[in-house]
XYZ file of C-alpha atoms in Angstrom:
455
model
C 0.000 0.000 0.000
C 0.997 3.596 0.240
C 2.218 2.166 -2.831
C 1.671 -1.478 -1.927
C 4.080 -2.849 -4.469
C 6.861 -1.552 -6.561
C 7.759 1.840 -7.868
C 8.314 3.349 -11.245
C 10.566 2.411 -13.979
C 13.715 2.866 -15.894
C 17.187 4.023 -15.046
C 18.003 7.359 -13.449
C 17.501 10.546 -15.402
C 20.697 11.676 -17.142
C 21.191 15.451 -17.346
C 18.114 17.157 -18.632
C 16.948 14.232 -20.703
C 13.396 13.092 -20.172
C 12.385 9.483 -20.117
C 9.278 8.549 -22.062
C 7.519 5.255 -21.631
C 6.496 3.633 -24.893
C 4.710 0.882 -23.024
C 4.657 -2.890 -22.864
C 5.934 -4.246 -26.190
C 5.040 -7.696 -27.542
C 8.049 -9.996 -27.326
C 9.799 -7.806 -24.758
C 12.717 -9.418 -22.908
C 12.186 -10.341 -19.241
C 14.002 -9.656 -15.994
C 13.152 -11.254 -12.603
C 10.164 -8.859 -12.416
C 8.567 -10.092 -15.651
C 8.532 -8.474 -19.110
C 10.542 -5.245 -19.345
C 9.015 -1.968 -20.567
C 10.131 -0.007 -23.612
C 11.449 3.527 -23.056
C 13.024 6.278 -25.090
C 15.267 9.080 -23.908
C 14.705 12.537 -25.348
C 17.416 15.138 -24.784
C 16.911 18.867 -24.899
C 16.697 20.165 -28.453
C 17.656 16.802 -29.942
C 15.442 14.342 -31.756
C 14.317 11.126 -30.103
C 17.072 8.971 -28.682
C 17.594 5.240 -28.969
C 14.838 3.051 -27.557
C 15.650 0.636 -24.764
C 14.101 -1.903 -22.427
C 14.364 -1.510 -18.652
C 12.814 -3.160 -15.602
C 9.124 -2.307 -15.235
C 9.264 -2.279 -11.476
C 12.549 -0.832 -10.224
C 13.457 2.771 -10.791
C 16.860 2.358 -9.252
C 19.438 0.456 -11.296
C 20.860 -0.834 -7.995
C 17.679 -2.887 -7.456
C 17.391 -4.325 -10.917
C 19.948 -3.340 -13.490
C 18.162 -4.881 -16.451
C 18.877 -2.864 -19.601
C 18.795 -3.710 -23.299
C 18.728 -1.533 -26.405
C 15.682 -2.284 -28.539
C 17.782 -2.873 -31.665
C 20.465 -4.872 -29.863
C 21.187 -8.428 -31.049
C 21.488 -10.629 -27.971
C 23.577 -13.780 -28.348
C 22.225 -17.242 -27.492
C 24.785 -17.518 -24.690
C 23.644 -14.272 -23.129
C 19.972 -15.240 -23.465
C 20.661 -18.536 -21.706
C 22.596 -16.742 -18.957
C 19.741 -14.287 -18.539
C 17.163 -17.067 -18.202
C 19.351 -18.770 -15.641
C 19.692 -15.475 -13.743
C 15.922 -14.883 -13.774
C 15.328 -18.416 -12.501
C 17.817 -17.990 -9.663
C 16.197 -14.737 -8.628
C 12.793 -16.260 -8.026
C 11.685 -17.003 -4.423
C 13.151 -20.168 -2.870
C 9.728 -21.772 -2.254
C 6.755 -21.906 -4.595
C 3.389 -20.555 -3.451
C 2.090 -24.133 -3.201
C 5.018 -25.103 -0.942
C 4.420 -22.037 1.220
C 0.765 -22.982 1.663
C 1.774 -26.490 2.801
C 4.368 -25.045 5.157
C 1.724 -22.775 6.680
C -0.566 -25.738 7.362
C 2.275 -27.441 9.247
C 3.219 -24.249 11.041
C -0.284 -23.731 12.419
C -0.239 -27.235 13.936
C 2.869 -26.428 16.012
C 2.532 -25.505 19.694
C 3.139 -21.809 20.364
C 6.634 -22.442 21.759
C 7.729 -23.953 18.449
C 6.419 -21.202 16.194
C 9.318 -19.105 15.023
C 9.662 -16.421 12.390
C 13.099 -15.552 11.015
C 13.359 -11.784 10.788
C 16.383 -11.831 8.533
C 14.861 -14.206 5.990
C 11.309 -12.926 6.578
C 10.178 -16.519 6.762
C 8.063 -18.760 8.986
C 10.379 -21.495 10.286
C 9.565 -25.142 10.854
C 11.572 -26.807 13.683
C 13.708 -28.777 11.198
C 14.994 -25.460 9.810
C 16.005 -23.820 13.086
C 19.554 -25.103 12.801
C 20.043 -23.447 9.425
C 18.885 -20.076 10.823
C 20.571 -20.415 14.216
C 22.653 -17.254 13.897
C 19.708 -15.162 12.647
C 17.400 -12.941 14.651
C 13.981 -14.505 15.059
C 10.647 -13.926 16.754
C 9.226 -16.661 18.990
C 5.708 -17.682 19.998
C 3.993 -16.448 16.842
C 0.292 -16.196 17.713
C -2.676 -16.798 15.441
C -3.407 -13.072 15.645
C 0.069 -12.329 14.273
C -0.441 -14.818 11.453
C -3.713 -13.090 10.609
C -1.986 -9.720 10.283
C 1.152 -10.434 8.245
C 1.528 -6.772 7.245
C 2.519 -6.098 10.853
C 4.676 -9.190 11.215
C 6.662 -8.565 8.031
C 8.794 -5.466 8.165
C 8.450 -2.943 5.362
C 11.079 -3.808 2.775
C 13.996 -1.420 3.149
C 13.984 -0.148 -0.360
C 11.487 2.687 -0.438
C 11.336 3.108 -4.202
C 10.847 -0.493 -5.218
C 8.623 -1.588 -2.373
C 6.956 1.585 -1.226
C 5.468 -0.208 1.710
C 3.481 2.376 3.514
C 0.445 0.734 5.014
C -2.981 2.320 5.450
C -3.594 3.695 8.915
C -6.335 1.749 10.666
C -8.716 4.690 10.457
C -8.400 4.968 6.665
C -8.608 1.220 6.230
C -11.742 1.003 8.355
C -13.282 3.923 6.455
C -12.573 2.278 3.091
C -14.048 -1.017 4.188
C -17.207 0.608 5.595
C -17.613 2.609 2.409
C -17.293 -0.525 0.255
C -19.793 -2.507 2.309
C -22.274 0.410 2.434
C -22.069 0.613 -1.365
C -22.980 -3.075 -1.562
C -19.682 -4.497 -2.825
C -19.070 -8.092 -1.815
C -15.753 -8.717 -3.563
C -12.662 -6.578 -3.441
C -9.747 -7.014 -5.819
C -6.992 -5.627 -3.584
C -4.117 -4.554 -5.833
C -1.158 -3.645 -3.640
C -3.340 -3.072 -0.551
C -2.304 -5.794 1.926
C -3.789 -3.995 4.973
C -7.242 -3.803 3.433
C -7.051 -7.441 2.326
C -6.006 -8.463 5.811
C -8.838 -6.523 7.472
C -11.401 -8.149 5.166
C -9.949 -11.625 5.799
C -9.938 -11.290 9.557
C -13.474 -9.847 9.680
C -14.701 -12.706 7.502
C -13.182 -15.283 9.856
C -14.632 -13.611 12.981
C -18.086 -12.410 11.942
C -20.462 -14.859 10.362
C -22.679 -12.243 8.732
C -19.706 -10.484 7.111
C -19.815 -11.575 3.487
C -17.066 -9.548 1.764
C -14.190 -11.421 0.143
C -10.852 -10.171 -1.086
C -8.128 -11.315 -3.489
C -4.725 -9.702 -2.953
C -2.518 -9.023 -5.986
C 0.913 -7.874 -4.814
C 4.571 -7.937 -5.851
C 5.610 -8.866 -2.318
C 5.926 -12.639 -2.460
C 6.304 -12.892 1.339
C 2.487 -12.818 1.553
C 2.332 -16.257 -0.108
C 3.372 -17.696 3.273
C 0.054 -16.610 4.803
C -2.508 -16.860 2.001
C -3.688 -19.636 -0.292
C -3.665 -19.398 -4.083
C -7.283 -18.222 -3.960
C -6.414 -15.360 -1.626
C -3.126 -14.068 -3.052
C -1.524 -13.781 -6.497
C 2.071 -12.667 -6.950
C 1.580 -9.787 -9.395
C 3.505 -6.834 -10.842
C 1.143 -3.900 -11.433
C 3.602 -2.112 -13.718
C 3.515 -4.701 -16.477
C 0.359 -6.684 -15.585
C 2.492 -9.752 -14.979
C 1.159 -12.736 -13.023
C 4.213 -14.639 -11.765
C 2.043 -17.732 -11.292
C 1.267 -17.772 -15.024
C -2.052 -18.924 -16.473
C -3.263 -20.549 -13.235
C -2.944 -17.277 -11.309
C -4.541 -15.319 -14.142
C -7.428 -17.793 -14.035
C -7.792 -17.282 -10.258
C -8.112 -13.565 -10.869
C -10.590 -14.029 -13.719
C -12.737 -16.350 -11.589
C -12.704 -13.868 -8.736
C -13.912 -11.095 -11.056
C -16.834 -13.187 -12.267
C -19.868 -11.781 -10.461
C -21.860 -14.833 -9.482
C -25.073 -14.369 -7.469
C -24.847 -10.657 -8.220
C -21.849 -10.199 -5.903
C -20.556 -6.821 -7.030
C -16.789 -6.466 -7.551
C -14.670 -3.363 -6.952
C -10.937 -2.959 -7.477
C -8.983 -0.984 -4.868
C -5.376 -0.102 -5.658
C -2.678 1.853 -3.865
C 0.417 2.029 -6.073
C 3.799 3.481 -5.101
C 3.639 7.230 -5.631
C 6.820 7.205 -7.700
C 5.111 4.839 -10.112
C 4.738 5.676 -13.772
C 1.091 6.624 -14.191
C 0.805 5.310 -17.723
C 2.325 1.929 -16.889
C -0.200 1.593 -14.047
C -3.097 2.799 -16.198
C -2.221 0.233 -18.872
C -2.322 -2.607 -16.324
C -5.515 -1.352 -14.689
C -7.227 -1.183 -18.081
C -6.252 -4.814 -18.626
C -7.773 -5.794 -15.273
C -10.909 -3.835 -16.205
C -11.046 -5.664 -19.533
C -10.715 -8.972 -17.686
C -13.783 -8.030 -15.625
C -15.714 -6.999 -18.722
C -14.934 -10.291 -20.468
C -16.270 -12.391 -17.604
C -19.864 -11.344 -18.203
C -20.624 -9.849 -21.576
C -24.391 -9.262 -21.150
C -24.679 -7.344 -17.915
C -21.652 -5.083 -18.246
C -22.590 -3.390 -21.500
C -20.595 -0.191 -21.685
C -19.964 -0.108 -17.927
C -16.529 -0.021 -16.315
C -15.401 -2.158 -13.414
C -15.799 0.044 -10.302
C -12.440 1.175 -9.033
C -10.730 3.134 -6.255
C -7.262 4.328 -7.267
C -5.475 5.818 -4.260
C -2.872 8.400 -5.287
C -1.681 11.959 -4.481
C -3.980 14.766 -5.677
C -1.287 16.388 -7.841
C -1.603 13.453 -10.279
C -5.245 14.324 -10.941
C -4.801 15.541 -14.516
C -2.604 12.547 -15.421
C -5.139 10.039 -14.068
C -8.059 11.788 -15.772
C -6.134 11.658 -19.074
C -6.309 7.877 -18.901
C -9.655 7.530 -17.130
C -11.952 10.429 -18.102
C -14.813 8.858 -16.104
C -12.868 9.210 -12.822
C -13.202 11.984 -10.278
C -11.243 12.783 -7.150
C -12.709 12.546 -3.669
C -11.668 14.946 -0.921
C -11.051 12.169 1.612
C -7.458 12.234 2.901
C -5.913 8.776 3.091
C -3.359 8.290 5.885
C -0.532 5.870 6.379
C 0.810 4.266 9.530
C 4.507 4.373 8.940
C 4.787 7.476 6.788
C 6.183 10.548 8.503
C 4.327 12.941 6.220
C 0.957 11.389 5.557
C -0.704 11.572 8.944
C -4.243 12.593 9.804
C -5.073 15.707 11.778
C -2.294 17.867 10.402
C -3.310 21.243 9.061
C -2.105 23.624 6.382
C 0.535 22.145 4.124
C 1.153 19.187 6.438
C -2.019 17.358 5.455
C -1.871 14.099 3.555
C -1.951 14.721 -0.216
C -3.322 11.236 -0.882
C -6.836 10.943 -2.318
C -9.229 8.404 -3.795
C -9.870 8.572 -7.541
C -12.971 6.668 -8.587
C -15.430 6.077 -11.418
C -18.359 5.824 -8.980
C -20.863 8.697 -8.777
C -19.412 11.249 -6.296
C -22.745 11.855 -4.530
C -22.866 8.190 -3.461
C -19.615 8.440 -1.542
C -20.416 9.586 1.981
C -17.448 11.036 3.879
C -17.377 11.134 7.726
C -18.762 14.418 9.051
C -17.002 13.891 12.380
C -13.720 14.218 10.486
C -14.770 17.544 9.035
C -16.276 16.590 5.674
C -19.527 18.219 4.556
C -21.904 17.742 1.638
C -21.944 20.513 -0.996
C -25.440 20.582 -2.481
C -24.298 22.477 -5.591
C -21.413 20.107 -6.416
C -23.421 17.112 -5.198
C -20.443 15.624 -3.388
C -18.771 15.525 0.008
C -15.878 17.959 0.414
C -13.432 18.783 3.200
C -14.526 21.562 5.546
C -11.825 23.970 4.337
C -12.957 23.504 0.742
C -15.195 26.512 0.087
C -17.524 26.630 -2.906
C -16.310 29.295 -5.341
C -19.205 31.188 -6.930
C -17.149 32.183 -9.982
C -15.762 28.703 -10.760
C -19.043 27.224 -9.524
C -17.286 24.362 -7.785
C -15.446 23.487 -4.579
C -11.982 24.138 -5.890
C -9.486 23.304 -3.124
C -7.356 20.229 -3.721
C -5.220 20.208 -0.589
C -7.655 20.826 2.273
C -6.814 24.542 2.641
C -9.183 27.252 1.480
C -8.152 28.395 -2.025
C -8.655 31.883 -3.466
C -9.940 32.971 -6.865
C -7.614 34.816 -9.250
C -9.549 36.944 -11.721
C -6.598 37.151 -14.118
C -5.959 33.386 -14.173
C -9.739 32.781 -14.222
C -9.392 30.027 -11.621
C -8.803 29.344 -7.928
C -5.238 28.972 -6.695
C -3.426 27.958 -3.503
C -3.638 30.535 -0.692
C 0.150 31.008 -0.743
C 0.228 31.953 -4.447
C 0.196 35.440 -5.951
C -0.298 36.630 -9.497
C 2.994 37.510 -11.173
C 2.486 40.034 -13.958
C 5.812 39.105 -15.401
C 5.033 35.402 -15.791
C 1.341 36.137 -16.261
C 0.182 33.389 -13.904
C -0.107 32.701 -10.178
C 2.879 31.245 -8.396
C 4.830 31.497 -5.142
C 5.945 34.987 -4.176
C 9.608 33.981 -4.199
C 10.173 32.506 -7.646
C 12.483 33.159 -10.533
C 10.459 34.664 -13.378
C 10.233 32.523 -16.453
C 10.022 35.628 -18.598
C 11.530 34.328 -21.796
C 9.984 34.006 -25.201
C 11.339 30.505 -25.596
C 8.552 27.978 -25.212
C 8.860 24.613 -23.526
C 11.063 22.509 -25.796
C 8.816 19.494 -25.456
C 5.525 21.025 -26.619
C 6.587 24.538 -27.659
C 4.073 26.296 -25.407
C 5.099 29.034 -22.983
C 4.176 29.270 -19.324
C 5.869 26.161 -17.976
C 9.289 24.568 -17.806
C 10.123 21.384 -19.630
C 10.163 19.516 -16.328
C 6.510 20.384 -15.746
C 5.289 19.740 -19.284
C 1.893 18.037 -19.113
C 2.519 16.184 -22.363
C 5.476 14.299 -20.924
C 5.205 10.839 -19.453
C 7.913 10.790 -16.863
C 9.272 8.953 -13.894
């Protein structure tokens, strides 16, 4: 969550070159994270550079240094070596083996239940010897097994595994919202906390009928969930590591039998490439559509995409039917994204959804109110602007209308007559006649060009 799985793509940005994603290409080479994505580097004032393949999941070359020019001829020897490398970099146990191990683990008395912290693995007594010099936890309770997201530590690497987990309050809110809206199945893409909450409620409360399937890049979860509860999945290239069987599990789950409505909830890493994610999400939506031709007509699979508000225009480019809710999503282990902060310290994370905004009730006790004109719940600081005729604030603070820009802007911004738009008071004026070299328009730098797909 908080980016549940892995982050963006491609190698670091050299100089002022921009990296453009050309997308998943048929016949792309693979690294341990599945098929690589095709990129092109464009340098300032120069024509398009050479195209290359890089890891879909890891932004940092230190985490996965896969790189291949598109037009490069790769020798048989190197291909064989690569396949061998990819094989060796898969987890040591299969999902099936992990499920069997779990069954044996649960039968052990408390005193024999150990979890190796270094290997992030449940240990059976026969394996203690092998891990004797490692740090481990003893007496693993059933409660701990039911909340693996707390047992497993967040993977160190922040960019690849942006493992910020939903705060309880946000998780509870999401689950209540989903049940109130009548959803009985949740496809949890990179949201282990939500999945876990649904699972534990289902095992404790008989009348609780929601089910969840977790798709996540973090294979450690296969130790706690069966093949019908977890699929090892990379959301940047729509790759199911379990192959056709896992894909089938997902397809089956999306099939709405007995009118059990499905919704997909996803919480990608915030460094993730929006278009790579959008491509995968469209494929999951298509999978849903294919399960039941008649009923779905021209409808879209309902979806909650949890992402920072400043990506709004990018997300709407790919999903014009989406809108952004004002609800602020918080994370447990994230220093910045905590509830109750004011001003600029508030969480920038929002829910983007294709559901009708008026249906989504936000908690009044947390300061949300219903705007009758906009027909949606907004945060209390979000005042309705008569001129724009909408509640315009994006960040929880009250925004102000600029007559010259013909729109509302952040309270800390002022209109600069030199630049001819609103910006921070202390800024270097962009008063040059040279347009942005990407699209040729004036008024923004290359780095902020809306037409660029960037990491």
